[in-house]
Coordinates of C-alpha atoms in Angstrom, one line a residue:
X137 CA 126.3 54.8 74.0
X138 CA 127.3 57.7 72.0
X139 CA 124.5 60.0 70.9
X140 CA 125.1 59.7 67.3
X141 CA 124.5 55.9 67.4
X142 CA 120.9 56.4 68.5
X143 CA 119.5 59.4 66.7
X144 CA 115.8 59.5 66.9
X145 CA 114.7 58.7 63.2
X146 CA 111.8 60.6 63.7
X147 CA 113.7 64.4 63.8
X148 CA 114.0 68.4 63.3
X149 CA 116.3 70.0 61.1
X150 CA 120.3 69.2 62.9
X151 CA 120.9 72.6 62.2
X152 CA 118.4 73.4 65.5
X153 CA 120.6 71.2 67.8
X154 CA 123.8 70.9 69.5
X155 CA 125.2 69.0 72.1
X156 CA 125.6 70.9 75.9
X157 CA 127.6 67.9 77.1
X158 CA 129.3 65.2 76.2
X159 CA 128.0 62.2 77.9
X160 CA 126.3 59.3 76.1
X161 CA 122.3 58.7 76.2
X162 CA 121.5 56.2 78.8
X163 CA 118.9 53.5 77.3
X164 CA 117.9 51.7 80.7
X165 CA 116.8 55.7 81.9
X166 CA 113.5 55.7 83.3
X167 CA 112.1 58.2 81.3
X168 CA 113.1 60.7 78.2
X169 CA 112.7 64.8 80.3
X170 CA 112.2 67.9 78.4
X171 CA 113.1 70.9 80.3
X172 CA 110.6 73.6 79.2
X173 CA 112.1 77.0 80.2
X174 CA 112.0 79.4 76.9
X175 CA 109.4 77.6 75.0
X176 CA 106.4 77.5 77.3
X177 CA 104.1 76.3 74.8
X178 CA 102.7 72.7 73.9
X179 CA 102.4 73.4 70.1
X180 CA 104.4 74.7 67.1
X181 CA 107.9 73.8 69.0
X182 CA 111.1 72.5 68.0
X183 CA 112.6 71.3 71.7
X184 CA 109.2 69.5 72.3
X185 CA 109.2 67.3 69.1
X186 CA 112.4 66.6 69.5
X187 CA 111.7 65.6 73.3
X188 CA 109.1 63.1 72.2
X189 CA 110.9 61.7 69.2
X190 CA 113.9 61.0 71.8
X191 CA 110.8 59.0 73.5
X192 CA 109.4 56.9 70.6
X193 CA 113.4 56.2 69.2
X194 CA 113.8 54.8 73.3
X195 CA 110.3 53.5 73.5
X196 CA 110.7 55.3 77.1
X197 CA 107.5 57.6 78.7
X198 CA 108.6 61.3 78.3
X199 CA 108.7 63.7 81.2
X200 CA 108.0 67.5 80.6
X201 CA 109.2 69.6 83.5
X202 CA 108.6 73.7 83.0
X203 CA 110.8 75.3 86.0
X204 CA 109.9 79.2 87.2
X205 CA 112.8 79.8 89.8
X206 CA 113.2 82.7 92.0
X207 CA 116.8 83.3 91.5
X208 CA 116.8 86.2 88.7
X209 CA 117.5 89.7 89.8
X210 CA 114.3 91.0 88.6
X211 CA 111.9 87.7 89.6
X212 CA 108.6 89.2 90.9
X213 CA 105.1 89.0 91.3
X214 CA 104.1 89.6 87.7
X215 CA 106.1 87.7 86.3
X216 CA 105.7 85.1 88.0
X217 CA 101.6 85.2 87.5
X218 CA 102.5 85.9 83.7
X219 CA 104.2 82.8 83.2
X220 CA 102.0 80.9 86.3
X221 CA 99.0 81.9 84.0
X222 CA 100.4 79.5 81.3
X223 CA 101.4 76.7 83.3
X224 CA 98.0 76.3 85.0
X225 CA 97.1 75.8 81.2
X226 CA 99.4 73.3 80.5
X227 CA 98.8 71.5 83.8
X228 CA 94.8 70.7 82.6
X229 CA 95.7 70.2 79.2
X230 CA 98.5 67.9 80.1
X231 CA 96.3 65.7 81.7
X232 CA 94.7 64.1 79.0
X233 CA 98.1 63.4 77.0
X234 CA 100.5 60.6 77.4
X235 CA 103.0 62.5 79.7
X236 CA 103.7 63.3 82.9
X237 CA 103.8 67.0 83.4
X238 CA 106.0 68.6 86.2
X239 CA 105.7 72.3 86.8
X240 CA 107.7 73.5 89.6
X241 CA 108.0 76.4 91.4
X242 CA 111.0 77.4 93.2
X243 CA 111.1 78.5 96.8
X244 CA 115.2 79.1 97.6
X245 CA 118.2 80.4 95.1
X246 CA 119.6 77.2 93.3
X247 CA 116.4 74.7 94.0
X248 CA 115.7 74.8 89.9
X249 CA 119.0 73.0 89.3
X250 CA 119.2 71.1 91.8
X251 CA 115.8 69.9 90.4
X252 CA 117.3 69.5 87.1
X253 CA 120.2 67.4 88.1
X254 CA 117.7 65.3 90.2
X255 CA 115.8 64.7 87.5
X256 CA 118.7 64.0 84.7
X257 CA 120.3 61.0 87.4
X258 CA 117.0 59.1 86.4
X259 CA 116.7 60.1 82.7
X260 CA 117.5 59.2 79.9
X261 CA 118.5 62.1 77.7
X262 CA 117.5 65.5 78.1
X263 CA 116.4 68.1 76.0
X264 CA 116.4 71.7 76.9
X265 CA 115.6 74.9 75.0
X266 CA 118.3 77.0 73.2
X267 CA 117.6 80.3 74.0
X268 CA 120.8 82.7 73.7
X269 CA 120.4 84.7 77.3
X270 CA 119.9 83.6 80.8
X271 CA 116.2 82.1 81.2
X272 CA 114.3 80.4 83.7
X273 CA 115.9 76.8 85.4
X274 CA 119.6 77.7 84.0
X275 CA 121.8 80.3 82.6
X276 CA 121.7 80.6 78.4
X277 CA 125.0 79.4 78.0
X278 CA 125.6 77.0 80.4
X279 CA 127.5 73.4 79.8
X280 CA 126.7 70.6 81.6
X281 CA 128.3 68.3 83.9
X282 CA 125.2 65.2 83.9
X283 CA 126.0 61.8 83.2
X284 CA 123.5 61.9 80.6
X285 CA 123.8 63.6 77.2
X286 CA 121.8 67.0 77.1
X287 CA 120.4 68.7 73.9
X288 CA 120.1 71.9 73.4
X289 CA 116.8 72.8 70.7
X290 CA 116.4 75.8 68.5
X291 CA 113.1 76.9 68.7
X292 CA 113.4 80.8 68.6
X293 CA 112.9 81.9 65.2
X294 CA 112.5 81.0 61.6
X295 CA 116.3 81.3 60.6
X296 CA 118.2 78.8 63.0
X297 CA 120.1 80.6 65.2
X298 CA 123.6 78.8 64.2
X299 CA 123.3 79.4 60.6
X300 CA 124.8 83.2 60.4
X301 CA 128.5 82.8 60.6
X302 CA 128.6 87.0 61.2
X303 CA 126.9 89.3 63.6
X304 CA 124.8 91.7 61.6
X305 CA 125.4 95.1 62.5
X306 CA 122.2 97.2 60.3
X307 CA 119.0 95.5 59.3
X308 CA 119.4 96.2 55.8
X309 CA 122.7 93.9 55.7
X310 CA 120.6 91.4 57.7
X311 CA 117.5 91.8 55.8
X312 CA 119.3 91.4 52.4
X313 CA 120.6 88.0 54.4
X314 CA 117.7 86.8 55.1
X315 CA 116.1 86.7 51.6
X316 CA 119.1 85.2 50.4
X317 CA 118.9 82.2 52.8
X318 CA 115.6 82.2 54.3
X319 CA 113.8 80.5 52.0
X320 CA 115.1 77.3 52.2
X321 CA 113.8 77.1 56.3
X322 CA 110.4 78.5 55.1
X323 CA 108.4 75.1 55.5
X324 CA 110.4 73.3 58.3
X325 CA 107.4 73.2 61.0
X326 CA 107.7 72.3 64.0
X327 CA 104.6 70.1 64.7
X328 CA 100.9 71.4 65.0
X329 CA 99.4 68.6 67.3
X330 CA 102.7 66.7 69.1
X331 CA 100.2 64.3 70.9
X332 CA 98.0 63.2 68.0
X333 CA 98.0 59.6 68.2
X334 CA 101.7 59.2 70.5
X335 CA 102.3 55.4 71.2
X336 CA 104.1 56.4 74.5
X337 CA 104.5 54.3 77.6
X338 CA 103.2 56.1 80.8
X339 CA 105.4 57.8 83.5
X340 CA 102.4 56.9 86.8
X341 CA 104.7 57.9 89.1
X342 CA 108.2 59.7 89.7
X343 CA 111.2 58.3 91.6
X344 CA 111.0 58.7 95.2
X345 CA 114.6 60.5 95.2
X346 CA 112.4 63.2 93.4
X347 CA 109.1 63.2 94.9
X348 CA 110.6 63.3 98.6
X349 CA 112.7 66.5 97.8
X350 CA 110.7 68.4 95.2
X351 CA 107.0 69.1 95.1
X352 CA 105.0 69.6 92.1
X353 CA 102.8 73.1 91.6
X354 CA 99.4 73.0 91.5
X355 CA 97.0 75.9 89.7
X356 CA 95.1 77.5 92.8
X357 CA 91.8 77.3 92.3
X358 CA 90.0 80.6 91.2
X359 CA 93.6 81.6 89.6
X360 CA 94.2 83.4 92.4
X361 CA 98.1 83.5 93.0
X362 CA 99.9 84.1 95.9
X363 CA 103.3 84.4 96.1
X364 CA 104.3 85.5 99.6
X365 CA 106.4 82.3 100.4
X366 CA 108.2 83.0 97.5
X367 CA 111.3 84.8 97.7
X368 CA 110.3 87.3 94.3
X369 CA 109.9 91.2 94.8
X370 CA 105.7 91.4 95.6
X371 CA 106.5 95.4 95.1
X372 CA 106.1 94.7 90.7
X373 CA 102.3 93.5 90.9
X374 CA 100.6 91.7 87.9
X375 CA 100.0 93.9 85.0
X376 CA 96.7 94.2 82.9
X377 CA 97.9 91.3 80.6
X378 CA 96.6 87.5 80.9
X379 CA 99.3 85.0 80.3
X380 CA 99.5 81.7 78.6
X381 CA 99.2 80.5 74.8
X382 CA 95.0 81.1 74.7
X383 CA 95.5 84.6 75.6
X384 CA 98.2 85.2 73.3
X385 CA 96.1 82.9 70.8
X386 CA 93.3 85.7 71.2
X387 CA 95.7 88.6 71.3
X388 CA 97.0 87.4 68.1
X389 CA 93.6 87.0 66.4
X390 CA 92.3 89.8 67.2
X391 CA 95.6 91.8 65.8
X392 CA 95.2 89.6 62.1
X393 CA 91.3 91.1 62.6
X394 CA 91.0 94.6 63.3
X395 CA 94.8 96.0 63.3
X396 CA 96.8 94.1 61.0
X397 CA 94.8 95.8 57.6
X398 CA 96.2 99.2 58.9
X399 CA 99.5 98.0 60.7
X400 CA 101.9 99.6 57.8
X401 CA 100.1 102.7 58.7
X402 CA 98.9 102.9 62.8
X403 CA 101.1 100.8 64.1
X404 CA 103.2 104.0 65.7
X405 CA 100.0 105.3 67.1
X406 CA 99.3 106.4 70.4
X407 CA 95.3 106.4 70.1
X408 CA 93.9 103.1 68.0
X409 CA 97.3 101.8 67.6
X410 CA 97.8 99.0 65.1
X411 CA 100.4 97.2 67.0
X412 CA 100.6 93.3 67.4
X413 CA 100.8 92.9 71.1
X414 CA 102.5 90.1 70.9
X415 CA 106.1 91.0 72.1
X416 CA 104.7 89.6 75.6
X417 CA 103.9 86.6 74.9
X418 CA 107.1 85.9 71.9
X419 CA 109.5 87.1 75.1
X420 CA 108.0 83.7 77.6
X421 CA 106.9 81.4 74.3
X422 CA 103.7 81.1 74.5
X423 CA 103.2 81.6 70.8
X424 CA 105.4 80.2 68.2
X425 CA 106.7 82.9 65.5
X426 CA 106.1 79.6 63.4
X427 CA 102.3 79.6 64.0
X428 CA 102.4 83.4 63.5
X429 CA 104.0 83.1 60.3
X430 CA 102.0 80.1 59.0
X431 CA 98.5 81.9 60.3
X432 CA 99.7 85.2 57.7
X433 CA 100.4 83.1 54.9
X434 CA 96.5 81.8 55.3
X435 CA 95.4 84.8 55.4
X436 CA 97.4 86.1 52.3
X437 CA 97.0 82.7 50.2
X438 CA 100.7 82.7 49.6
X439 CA 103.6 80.1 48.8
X440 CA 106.8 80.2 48.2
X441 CA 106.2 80.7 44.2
X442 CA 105.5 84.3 45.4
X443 CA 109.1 85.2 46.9
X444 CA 111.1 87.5 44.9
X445 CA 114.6 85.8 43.2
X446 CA 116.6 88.4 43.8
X447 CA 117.9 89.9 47.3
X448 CA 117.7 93.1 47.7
X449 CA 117.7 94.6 51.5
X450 CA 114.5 96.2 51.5
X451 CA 112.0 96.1 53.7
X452 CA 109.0 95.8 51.1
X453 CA 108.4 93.3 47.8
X454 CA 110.3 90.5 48.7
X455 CA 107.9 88.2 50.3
X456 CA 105.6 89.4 47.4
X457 CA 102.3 89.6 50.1
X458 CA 100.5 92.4 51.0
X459 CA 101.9 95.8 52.1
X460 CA 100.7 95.2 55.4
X461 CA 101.9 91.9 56.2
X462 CA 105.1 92.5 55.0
X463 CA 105.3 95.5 57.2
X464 CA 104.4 93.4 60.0
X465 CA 107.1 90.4 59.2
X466 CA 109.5 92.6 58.9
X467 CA 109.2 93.5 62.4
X468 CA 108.5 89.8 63.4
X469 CA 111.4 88.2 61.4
X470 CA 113.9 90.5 60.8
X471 CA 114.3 93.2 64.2
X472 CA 113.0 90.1 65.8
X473 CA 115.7 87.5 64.8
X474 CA 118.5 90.3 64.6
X475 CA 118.4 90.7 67.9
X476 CA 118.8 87.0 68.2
X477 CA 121.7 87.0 66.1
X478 CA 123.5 89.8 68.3
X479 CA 122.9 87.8 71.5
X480 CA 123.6 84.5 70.4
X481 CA 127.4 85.5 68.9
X482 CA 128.3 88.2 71.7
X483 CA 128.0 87.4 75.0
X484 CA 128.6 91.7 75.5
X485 CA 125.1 92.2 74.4
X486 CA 124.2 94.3 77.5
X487 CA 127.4 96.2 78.1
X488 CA 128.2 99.6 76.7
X489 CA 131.5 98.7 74.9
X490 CA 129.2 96.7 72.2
X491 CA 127.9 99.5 70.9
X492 CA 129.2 100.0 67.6
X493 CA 132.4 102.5 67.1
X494 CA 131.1 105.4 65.4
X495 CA 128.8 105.9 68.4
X496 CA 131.3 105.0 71.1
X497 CA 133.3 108.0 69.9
X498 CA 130.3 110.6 69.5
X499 CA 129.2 109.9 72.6
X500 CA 132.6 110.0 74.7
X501 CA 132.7 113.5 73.0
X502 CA 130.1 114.4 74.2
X503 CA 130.1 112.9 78.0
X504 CA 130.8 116.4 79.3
X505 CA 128.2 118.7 77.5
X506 CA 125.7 120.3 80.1
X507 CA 122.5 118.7 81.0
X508 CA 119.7 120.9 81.6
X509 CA 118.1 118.3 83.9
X510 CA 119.9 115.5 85.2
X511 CA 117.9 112.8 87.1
X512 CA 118.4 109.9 89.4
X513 CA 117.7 106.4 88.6
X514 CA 115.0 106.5 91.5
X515 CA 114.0 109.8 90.2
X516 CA 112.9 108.3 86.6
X517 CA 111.5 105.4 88.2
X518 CA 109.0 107.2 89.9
X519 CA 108.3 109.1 86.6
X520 CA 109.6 112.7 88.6
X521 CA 110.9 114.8 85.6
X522 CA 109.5 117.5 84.3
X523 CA 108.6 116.0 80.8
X524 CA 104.5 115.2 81.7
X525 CA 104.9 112.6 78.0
X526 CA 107.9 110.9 79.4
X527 CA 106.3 110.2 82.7
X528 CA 103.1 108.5 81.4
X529 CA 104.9 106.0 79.5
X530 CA 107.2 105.4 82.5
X531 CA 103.8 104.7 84.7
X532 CA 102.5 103.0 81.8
X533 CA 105.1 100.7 82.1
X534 CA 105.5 100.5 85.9
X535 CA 101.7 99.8 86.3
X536 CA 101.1 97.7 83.0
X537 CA 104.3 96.0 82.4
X538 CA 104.1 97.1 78.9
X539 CA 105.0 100.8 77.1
X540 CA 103.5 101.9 73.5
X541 CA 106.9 100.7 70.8
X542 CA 107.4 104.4 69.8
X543 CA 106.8 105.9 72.8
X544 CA 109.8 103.1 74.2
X545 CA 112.3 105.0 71.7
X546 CA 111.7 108.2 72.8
X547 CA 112.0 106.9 76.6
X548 CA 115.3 105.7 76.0
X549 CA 116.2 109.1 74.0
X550 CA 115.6 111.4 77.2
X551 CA 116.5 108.8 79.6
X552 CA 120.4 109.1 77.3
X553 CA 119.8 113.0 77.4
X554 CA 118.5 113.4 81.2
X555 CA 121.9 111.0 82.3
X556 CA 125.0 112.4 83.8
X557 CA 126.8 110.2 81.2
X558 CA 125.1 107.3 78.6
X559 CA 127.1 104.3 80.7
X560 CA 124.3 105.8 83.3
X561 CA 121.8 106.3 81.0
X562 CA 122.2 101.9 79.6
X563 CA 122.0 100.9 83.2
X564 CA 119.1 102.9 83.8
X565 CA 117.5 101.4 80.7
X566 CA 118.1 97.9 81.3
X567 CA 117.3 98.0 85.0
X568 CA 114.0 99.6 84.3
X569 CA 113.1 97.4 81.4
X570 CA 114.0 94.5 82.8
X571 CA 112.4 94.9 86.1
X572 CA 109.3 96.2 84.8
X573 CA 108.5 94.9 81.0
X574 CA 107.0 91.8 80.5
X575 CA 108.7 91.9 77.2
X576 CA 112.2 92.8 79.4
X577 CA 115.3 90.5 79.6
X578 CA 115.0 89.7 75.8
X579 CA 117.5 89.7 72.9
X580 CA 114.7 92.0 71.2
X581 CA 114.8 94.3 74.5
X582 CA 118.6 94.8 74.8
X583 CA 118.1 95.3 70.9
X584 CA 115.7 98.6 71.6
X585 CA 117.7 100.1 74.6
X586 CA 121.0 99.5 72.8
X587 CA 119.1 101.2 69.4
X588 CA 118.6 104.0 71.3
X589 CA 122.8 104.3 71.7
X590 CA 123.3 103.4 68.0
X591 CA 123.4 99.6 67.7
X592 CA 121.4 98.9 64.5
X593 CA 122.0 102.5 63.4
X594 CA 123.9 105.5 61.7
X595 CA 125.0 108.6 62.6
X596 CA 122.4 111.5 62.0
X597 CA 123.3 114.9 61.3
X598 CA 123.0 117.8 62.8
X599 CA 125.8 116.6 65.5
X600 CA 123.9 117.7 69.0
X601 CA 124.9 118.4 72.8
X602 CA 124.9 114.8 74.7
X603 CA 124.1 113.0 71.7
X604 CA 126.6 114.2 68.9
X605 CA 125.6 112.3 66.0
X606 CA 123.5 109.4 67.4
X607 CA 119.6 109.9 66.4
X608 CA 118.2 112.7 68.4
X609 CA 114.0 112.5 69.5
X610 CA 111.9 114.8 71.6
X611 CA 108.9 115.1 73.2
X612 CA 107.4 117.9 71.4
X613 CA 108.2 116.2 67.9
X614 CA 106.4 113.5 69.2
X615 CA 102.9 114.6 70.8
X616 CA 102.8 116.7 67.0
X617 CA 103.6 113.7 64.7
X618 CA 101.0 111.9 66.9
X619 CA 98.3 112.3 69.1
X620 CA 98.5 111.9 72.7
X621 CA 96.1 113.8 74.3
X622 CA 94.0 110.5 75.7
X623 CA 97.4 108.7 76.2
X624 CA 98.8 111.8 78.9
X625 CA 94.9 111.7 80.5
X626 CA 95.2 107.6 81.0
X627 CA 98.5 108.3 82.5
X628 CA 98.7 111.5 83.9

């Protein structure tokens, strides 16, 4: 049976799926299995909904399995506890709704899809989520060879990911896009309460083709981790931030509280920053930027009504809210989703030859001017220059997992000016990120350390050793535009 003669009637907007295969949906499956790998949350979700109305179409229990493998180059400790943090969430809440929930957590290269092709010979259909980079269980662009049909869910931002037909090179051009199109996605929602009132047969036990290969996680008691049978680097310990949706529920409430009034002003702080603090917990979905957005337009009374007609590009008047929030969704919807956009058109995203031209050339002119200091990769990672601001935000970010958002720039600035040559200087800043940063291995990361080389950007004036005309920052601008006298003493 071919899936478009059984669409659920119960649905999300088309525009969110496509197809990763082309095999038909199989009606006498035992069960309907979501594979919940991007969109670790049980709320405000796109790939879920559709999961379950797949369920109520087939009148079939649904399955939810949320993977964490051991196979990505950066796997370690904290992330794992990160994302652990959430699933022992899930797995109590889970066990009051008319599911069956199956975390799993590797223990050898591969043994996530292995697990996912075990689980897809019994199913159904499955439904996966559509994230536009690798992602824990299987590759982001991977095509699938099951004898079942498998769905691919946009759940990412509040423009569907298909809809551009362009890469956007500058924010403006994207921003001005946005307002022309956005506002006819404004009030698709994914669901608030999936399991309110779900006629669903149960799932009391899985097949024993499953159950005799694969063993389901259990939250240790005390949430107390320990990951030493796990092949995952134990060096990267668990920063200071708690995963899972009710932290990032409490993150994000205390942010609309206490920081959001001032964001448009504090937000580049060092001392009493402003910032969200949410990039965390965006990066593994354990908040929806749907529930974000819908919890701002409570705050601000809005609707739609309020939206300016005309597009224009710029970054305030158009959602007609305060000056604050729209500081604050421009950062959430527009840098957020452009990075989105880049990733989920180029496959290049990472690589140096992506940057755009102008900066290609200014740098390649500059790839033999002298380098007062020129350090090792090991060198910055064990924060060893001579720069006493550059090396507190690296041991803010090797300790924490996290790094103040304009402190990040001017990282990336020295580690371009302290490289023998910027294809040095992008590996650096990718290996470091990724390995460290619980935001790392994101569309909105490779967005940042890619900024820092001139995606998103123009060239600056005066031209400059090493960086010609790409935008130039320093230290010393920094500590006087900002103060970071507490922020060296935390670090130092």
């Amino acid at each position: 049976m071919r899936s478009s003669e059984l669409y659920p009637k119960d649905d999300i907007p088309k525009l969110r799926l496509k197809a990763a295969n082309r095999a038909p949906v199989n009606p006498s499956g035992e069960f309907v299995v979501y594979w919940m790998s991007a969109y670790r949350r049980l709320a405000w979700n796109f790939a879920l909904d559709r999961a379950i109305a797949w369920a109520k179409e087939l009148k079939k229990p649904l399955m939810i399995v949320e993977p964490l493998e051991c196979d990505g180059p950066w796997a370690s400790a904290r992330f794992h506890s990160f994302v652990a943090q959430g699933m022992a969430e899930h797995f109590f809440e889970l066990a009051q709704k008319p599911v069956f929930y199956f975390p799993f957590v590797a223990k050898k290269t591969g043994e996530c899809k292995e697990l996912f092709e075990a689980v897809t010979s019994c199913a159904c259909v499955a439904v996966t989520d559509d994230y536009p980079i690798p992602h824990d269980g299987f590759p982001g662009k991977r095509s699938f060879s099951t004898s079942i049909l498998v769905e691919r869910c946009d759940s990412n931002g509040l423009l569907p990911v298909q809809l551009p037909d362009r890469t956007f090179t500058a924010a403006f051009s994207f921003r001005r896009y946005l307002q022309t199109t956005l506002r006819d996605y404004l009030l698709d929602f994914p669901s608030v309460k999936p399991f309110s009132r779900l006629p669903l047969p149960r799932l009391e036990r899985l097949p024993a083709a499953i159950t005799k290969r694969y063993s389901s996680w259990k939250p240790p008691k005390g949430g107390n981790f320990n990951w030493s049978n796990i092949p995952i680097d134990q060096s990267v310990r668990s920063g200071t931030a708690v995963g899972g949706r009710m932290a990032a529920l409490q993150v994000f409430h205390a942010f609309l509280k206490s920081r959001l009034p001032r964001y448009h002003e504090d937000r580049n702080k060092i001392d009493d920053c402003a910032a969200s603090g949410l990039s965390p917990y965006l990066h593994f979905g354990a908040v929806s930027t749907h529930e974000i957005f819908h919890e701002i337009v409570e705050r601000e009374m809005w609707s739609p009504e309020r939206l300016a007609p005309k597009a224009t590009g710029k970054r305030e008047g158009w959602w007609g809210m305060s000056r604050e929030a729209e500081a604050f969704l421009d950062e959430l919807v527009t840098w957020r989703e452009i990075g989105f956009n880049y990733c989920e058109r180029n496959q290049d995203y990472a690589k140096y030859e992506s940057l755009p031209d102008w900066a290609l050339k200014t740098l390649a002119k500059h790839a033999k001017d002298k380098r007062e200091y020129v350090y090792t990769e090991e060198q910055f990672e064990l924060a060893k220059t001579h720069d006493p601001l550059w090396n507190a935000a690296q041991r803010q970010l090797v300790r924490e997992g996290e790094m103040h958002n304009y402190l990040r720039m001017l990282w990336g600035k020295k580690i371009l000016q302290w490289s023998r040559s910027p294809e040095d200087a992008l590996e650096t800043m990718i290996r470091l990120n990724d390995k460290y940063a619980l935001d790392g291995s994101d569309p909105n990361s490779y967005s940042g350390i890619c900024w820092v080389l001139g995606r998103y950007d123009r060239a600056w004036g005066p031209e400059r050793p090493i960086f010609g005309t790409v935008r130039y920052m320093c230290s010393e601008n920094t500590a006087r535009k900002i103060s970071v006298k507490e922020y060296l003493r935390k670090y130092a």
